[in-house]
Amino acid sequence: MVEGGQLQEAQAISVLHEMLQQSFNLFHTERSSAAWNTTLLEQLRTGLHQQLDDLDACLGQVMGEEDSALGRTGPTLAVKRYFQGIHVYLKEKEYSDCAWETVRVEIMRSLSSSVSLQERLRMMDGDLSSP
Protein backbone atom coordinates (compact mmCIF):
# COMPACT_ATOMS: atom_id res chain seq x y z
CA MET A 1 0.00 0.00 0.00
CA VAL A 2 2.80 2.39 0.90
CA GLU A 3 4.82 1.56 -2.19
CA GLY A 4 1.82 1.99 -4.47
CA GLY A 5 1.02 5.48 -3.17
CA GLN A 6 -2.66 4.66 -2.76
CA LEU A 7 -3.14 6.41 0.59
CA GLN A 8 -4.73 9.75 1.35
CA GLU A 9 -3.01 11.99 3.91
CA ALA A 10 -5.15 11.01 6.92
CA GLN A 11 -4.87 7.33 6.01
CA ALA A 12 -1.12 7.64 5.49
CA ILE A 13 -0.62 9.23 8.90
CA SER A 14 -2.85 6.60 10.50
CA VAL A 15 -0.89 3.78 8.81
CA LEU A 16 2.44 5.31 9.78
CA HIS A 17 1.28 5.72 13.37
CA GLU A 18 0.13 2.10 13.49
CA MET A 19 3.43 0.84 12.06
CA LEU A 20 5.42 2.74 14.65
CA GLN A 21 3.07 1.76 17.49
CA GLN A 22 3.18 -1.92 16.58
CA SER A 23 6.99 -1.82 16.24
CA PHE A 24 7.22 -0.10 19.63
CA ASN A 25 4.96 -2.73 21.20
CA LEU A 26 6.93 -5.57 19.63
CA PHE A 27 10.22 -4.32 21.02
CA HIS A 28 8.73 -3.62 24.42
CA THR A 29 7.99 -7.27 25.08
CA GLU A 30 9.98 -9.07 27.72
CA ARG A 31 11.21 -11.60 25.19
CA SER A 32 12.72 -8.98 22.89
CA SER A 33 15.39 -8.15 25.48
CA ALA A 34 16.92 -11.64 25.27
CA ALA A 35 17.72 -11.33 21.55
CA TRP A 36 18.96 -7.76 21.37
CA ASN A 37 21.79 -5.64 22.68
CA THR A 38 20.16 -3.79 25.59
CA THR A 39 21.67 -0.39 24.74
CA LEU A 40 20.65 -0.58 21.08
CA LEU A 41 17.20 -1.85 22.01
CA GLU A 42 16.68 1.08 24.37
CA GLN A 43 17.81 3.53 21.67
CA LEU A 44 15.32 1.96 19.25
CA ARG A 45 12.52 2.17 21.81
CA THR A 46 13.34 5.80 22.58
CA GLY A 47 13.42 6.71 18.88
CA LEU A 48 10.12 4.97 18.20
CA HIS A 49 8.53 6.68 21.21
CA GLN A 50 9.71 10.11 20.01
CA GLN A 51 8.38 9.44 16.51
CA LEU A 52 5.02 8.38 17.98
CA ASP A 53 4.83 11.55 20.07
CA ASP A 54 5.57 13.70 17.02
CA LEU A 55 3.07 11.81 14.90
CA ASP A 56 0.33 12.06 17.55
CA ALA A 57 0.32 15.83 17.02
CA CYS A 58 -0.06 15.37 13.25
CA LEU A 59 -2.73 12.74 13.70
CA GLY A 60 -4.83 15.07 15.82
CA GLN A 61 -4.58 17.85 13.23
CA VAL A 62 -5.67 15.86 10.18
CA MET A 63 -8.13 13.42 11.70
CA GLY A 64 -11.48 14.66 12.85
CA GLU A 65 -14.36 12.77 14.38
CA GLU A 66 -15.41 11.42 11.01
CA ASP A 67 -11.97 9.89 10.45
CA SER A 68 -11.76 8.05 13.77
CA ALA A 69 -12.77 4.80 12.07
CA LEU A 70 -9.55 4.79 10.04
CA GLY A 71 -7.80 2.93 12.84
CA ARG A 72 -10.22 0.00 12.51
CA THR A 73 -10.50 -0.36 8.75
CA GLY A 74 -8.57 -0.58 5.52
CA PRO A 75 -4.85 0.00 5.45
CA THR A 76 -4.45 0.46 9.20
CA LEU A 77 -6.16 -2.85 9.86
CA ALA A 78 -3.79 -4.47 7.34
CA VAL A 79 -0.83 -3.17 9.36
CA LYS A 80 -2.31 -4.61 12.55
CA ARG A 81 -2.75 -7.99 10.86
CA TYR A 82 0.80 -7.88 9.54
CA PHE A 83 2.18 -7.39 13.05
CA GLN A 84 -0.14 -10.06 14.45
CA GLY A 85 1.51 -12.40 11.95
CA ILE A 86 4.92 -11.41 13.28
CA HIS A 87 3.81 -12.18 16.85
CA VAL A 88 2.47 -15.57 15.75
CA TYR A 89 5.71 -16.33 13.91
CA LEU A 90 7.82 -15.49 16.97
CA LYS A 91 5.64 -17.64 19.20
CA GLU A 92 5.78 -20.58 16.78
CA LYS A 93 9.58 -20.28 16.64
CA GLU A 94 9.69 -20.00 20.45
CA TYR A 95 11.24 -16.54 20.26
CA SER A 96 14.55 -17.98 19.02
CA ASP A 97 17.43 -15.70 18.10
CA CYS A 98 16.99 -16.81 14.48
CA ALA A 99 13.31 -15.83 14.55
CA TRP A 100 14.17 -12.43 16.01
CA GLU A 101 16.73 -11.91 13.22
CA THR A 102 14.05 -12.65 10.63
CA VAL A 103 11.75 -10.18 12.41
CA ARG A 104 14.54 -7.59 12.48
CA VAL A 105 14.83 -7.81 8.69
CA GLU A 106 11.04 -7.51 8.30
CA ILE A 107 10.88 -4.53 10.66
CA MET A 108 13.71 -2.81 8.79
CA ARG A 109 11.75 -3.30 5.58
CA SER A 110 8.59 -1.91 7.13
CA LEU A 111 10.44 1.06 8.67
CA SER A 112 12.04 1.72 5.30
CA SER A 113 8.54 1.89 3.82
CA SER A 114 7.52 4.25 6.62
CA VAL A 115 10.40 6.59 5.73
CA SER A 116 9.14 6.59 2.14
CA LEU A 117 5.66 7.37 3.44
CA GLN A 118 6.97 10.19 5.65
CA GLU A 119 8.72 11.74 2.65
CA ARG A 120 5.51 11.51 0.63
CA LEU A 121 3.60 13.20 3.47
CA ARG A 122 6.14 16.02 3.59
CA MET A 123 5.63 16.53 -0.14
CA MET A 124 1.83 16.59 0.39
CA ASP A 125 2.23 19.19 3.12
CA GLY A 126 4.45 21.22 0.79
CA ASP A 127 1.87 20.99 -1.96
CA LEU A 128 -0.88 22.06 0.41
CA SER A 129 1.04 25.09 1.64
CA SER A 130 1.83 26.33 -1.87
CA PRO A 131 -0.36 29.13 -3.27
mmCIF file of C-alpha atoms in Angstrom:
data_model
loop_
_atom_site.group_PDB
_atom_site.id
_atom_site.type_symbol
_atom_site.label_atom_id
_atom_site.label_comp_id
_atom_site.label_asym_id
_atom_site.label_seq_id
_atom_site.Cartn_x
_atom_site.Cartn_y
_atom_site.Cartn_z
ATOM 1 C CA MET A 1 0.000 0.000 0.000
ATOM 2 C CA VAL A 2 2.798 2.392 0.900
ATOM 3 C CA GLU A 3 4.818 1.562 -2.194
ATOM 4 C CA GLY A 4 1.820 1.990 -4.474
ATOM 5 C CA GLY A 5 1.023 5.475 -3.172
ATOM 6 C CA GLN A 6 -2.655 4.659 -2.759
ATOM 7 C CA LEU A 7 -3.136 6.409 0.585
ATOM 8 C CA GLN A 8 -4.735 9.754 1.352
ATOM 9 C CA GLU A 9 -3.008 11.994 3.908
ATOM 10 C CA ALA A 10 -5.150 11.006 6.921
ATOM 11 C CA GLN A 11 -4.870 7.328 6.007
ATOM 12 C CA ALA A 12 -1.122 7.643 5.492
ATOM 13 C CA ILE A 13 -0.619 9.233 8.902
ATOM 14 C CA SER A 14 -2.848 6.597 10.498
ATOM 15 C CA VAL A 15 -0.890 3.780 8.812
ATOM 16 C CA LEU A 16 2.443 5.306 9.780
ATOM 17 C CA HIS A 17 1.284 5.719 13.367
ATOM 18 C CA GLU A 18 0.127 2.104 13.493
ATOM 19 C CA MET A 19 3.425 0.843 12.058
ATOM 20 C CA LEU A 20 5.418 2.739 14.653
ATOM 21 C CA GLN A 21 3.067 1.757 17.492
ATOM 22 C CA GLN A 22 3.184 -1.921 16.580
ATOM 23 C CA SER A 23 6.990 -1.816 16.244
ATOM 24 C CA PHE A 24 7.225 -0.097 19.631
ATOM 25 C CA ASN A 25 4.959 -2.733 21.201
ATOM 26 C CA LEU A 26 6.927 -5.573 19.629
ATOM 27 C CA PHE A 27 10.224 -4.321 21.018
ATOM 28 C CA HIS A 28 8.731 -3.618 24.419
ATOM 29 C CA THR A 29 7.990 -7.269 25.079
ATOM 30 C CA GLU A 30 9.982 -9.073 27.719
ATOM 31 C CA ARG A 31 11.208 -11.603 25.188
ATOM 32 C CA SER A 32 12.719 -8.976 22.888
ATOM 33 C CA SER A 33 15.386 -8.154 25.484
ATOM 34 C CA ALA A 34 16.915 -11.640 25.273
ATOM 35 C CA ALA A 35 17.715 -11.334 21.553
ATOM 36 C CA TRP A 36 18.962 -7.760 21.367
ATOM 37 C CA ASN A 37 21.790 -5.636 22.684
ATOM 38 C CA THR A 38 20.159 -3.786 25.585
ATOM 39 C CA THR A 39 21.666 -0.395 24.737
ATOM 40 C CA LEU A 40 20.649 -0.581 21.080
ATOM 41 C CA LEU A 41 17.197 -1.850 22.010
ATOM 42 C CA GLU A 42 16.681 1.075 24.374
ATOM 43 C CA GLN A 43 17.806 3.525 21.666
ATOM 44 C CA LEU A 44 15.322 1.958 19.248
ATOM 45 C CA ARG A 45 12.520 2.167 21.813
ATOM 46 C CA THR A 46 13.343 5.797 22.576
ATOM 47 C CA GLY A 47 13.424 6.706 18.880
ATOM 48 C CA LEU A 48 10.118 4.970 18.203
ATOM 49 C CA HIS A 49 8.534 6.679 21.212
ATOM 50 C CA GLN A 50 9.706 10.110 20.012
ATOM 51 C CA GLN A 51 8.379 9.435 16.506
ATOM 52 C CA LEU A 52 5.024 8.376 17.979
ATOM 53 C CA ASP A 53 4.828 11.548 20.069
ATOM 54 C CA ASP A 54 5.571 13.697 17.024
ATOM 55 C CA LEU A 55 3.071 11.808 14.896
ATOM 56 C CA ASP A 56 0.333 12.062 17.549
ATOM 57 C CA ALA A 57 0.318 15.828 17.022
ATOM 58 C CA CYS A 58 -0.059 15.367 13.247
ATOM 59 C CA LEU A 59 -2.734 12.744 13.698
ATOM 60 C CA GLY A 60 -4.829 15.075 15.818
ATOM 61 C CA GLN A 61 -4.576 17.846 13.229
ATOM 62 C CA VAL A 62 -5.665 15.856 10.182
ATOM 63 C CA MET A 63 -8.133 13.419 11.695
ATOM 64 C CA GLY A 64 -11.481 14.658 12.849
ATOM 65 C CA GLU A 65 -14.363 12.769 14.376
ATOM 66 C CA GLU A 66 -15.411 11.421 11.006
ATOM 67 C CA ASP A 67 -11.967 9.885 10.449
ATOM 68 C CA SER A 68 -11.763 8.054 13.772
ATOM 69 C CA ALA A 69 -12.773 4.798 12.074
ATOM 70 C CA LEU A 70 -9.549 4.794 10.037
ATOM 71 C CA GLY A 71 -7.805 2.926 12.838
ATOM 72 C CA ARG A 72 -10.218 0.003 12.514
ATOM 73 C CA THR A 73 -10.497 -0.361 8.752
ATOM 74 C CA GLY A 74 -8.573 -0.578 5.521
ATOM 75 C CA PRO A 75 -4.848 0.004 5.445
ATOM 76 C CA THR A 76 -4.450 0.463 9.202
ATOM 77 C CA LEU A 77 -6.156 -2.855 9.859
ATOM 78 C CA ALA A 78 -3.787 -4.468 7.340
ATOM 79 C CA VAL A 79 -0.832 -3.169 9.358
ATOM 80 C CA LYS A 80 -2.311 -4.614 12.551
ATOM 81 C CA ARG A 81 -2.754 -7.990 10.858
ATOM 82 C CA TYR A 82 0.799 -7.875 9.543
ATOM 83 C CA PHE A 83 2.181 -7.390 13.049
ATOM 84 C CA GLN A 84 -0.137 -10.062 14.453
ATOM 85 C CA GLY A 85 1.507 -12.404 11.954
ATOM 86 C CA ILE A 86 4.924 -11.410 13.277
ATOM 87 C CA HIS A 87 3.810 -12.179 16.845
ATOM 88 C CA VAL A 88 2.473 -15.570 15.746
ATOM 89 C CA TYR A 89 5.711 -16.329 13.909
ATOM 90 C CA LEU A 90 7.818 -15.486 16.969
ATOM 91 C CA LYS A 91 5.640 -17.636 19.202
ATOM 92 C CA GLU A 92 5.784 -20.580 16.785
ATOM 93 C CA LYS A 93 9.577 -20.275 16.641
ATOM 94 C CA GLU A 94 9.687 -20.003 20.450
ATOM 95 C CA TYR A 95 11.242 -16.538 20.261
ATOM 96 C CA SER A 96 14.546 -17.977 19.024
ATOM 97 C CA ASP A 97 17.429 -15.701 18.100
ATOM 98 C CA CYS A 98 16.995 -16.810 14.476
ATOM 99 C CA ALA A 99 13.311 -15.827 14.552
ATOM 100 C CA TRP A 100 14.172 -12.428 16.007
ATOM 101 C CA GLU A 101 16.734 -11.912 13.220
ATOM 102 C CA THR A 102 14.050 -12.650 10.634
ATOM 103 C CA VAL A 103 11.753 -10.179 12.409
ATOM 104 C CA ARG A 104 14.538 -7.595 12.481
ATOM 105 C CA VAL A 105 14.832 -7.811 8.687
ATOM 106 C CA GLU A 106 11.041 -7.512 8.305
ATOM 107 C CA ILE A 107 10.880 -4.534 10.658
ATOM 108 C CA MET A 108 13.714 -2.813 8.788
ATOM 109 C CA ARG A 109 11.750 -3.305 5.576
ATOM 110 C CA SER A 110 8.594 -1.909 7.129
ATOM 111 C CA LEU A 111 10.439 1.055 8.666
ATOM 112 C CA SER A 112 12.043 1.721 5.301
ATOM 113 C CA SER A 113 8.540 1.892 3.821
ATOM 114 C CA SER A 114 7.523 4.248 6.616
ATOM 115 C CA VAL A 115 10.399 6.590 5.727
ATOM 116 C CA SER A 116 9.137 6.591 2.140
ATOM 117 C CA LEU A 117 5.662 7.366 3.442
ATOM 118 C CA GLN A 118 6.966 10.190 5.655
ATOM 119 C CA GLU A 119 8.723 11.741 2.649
ATOM 120 C CA ARG A 120 5.511 11.507 0.627
ATOM 121 C CA LEU A 121 3.601 13.195 3.475
ATOM 122 C CA ARG A 122 6.137 16.017 3.587
ATOM 123 C CA MET A 123 5.629 16.530 -0.140
ATOM 124 C CA MET A 124 1.831 16.591 0.392
ATOM 125 C CA ASP A 125 2.227 19.192 3.116
ATOM 126 C CA GLY A 126 4.454 21.222 0.795
ATOM 127 C CA ASP A 127 1.874 20.990 -1.965
ATOM 128 C CA LEU A 128 -0.885 22.057 0.408
ATOM 129 C CA SER A 129 1.037 25.087 1.639
ATOM 130 C CA SER A 130 1.834 26.329 -1.875
ATOM 131 C CA PRO A 131 -0.363 29.129 -3.275
#
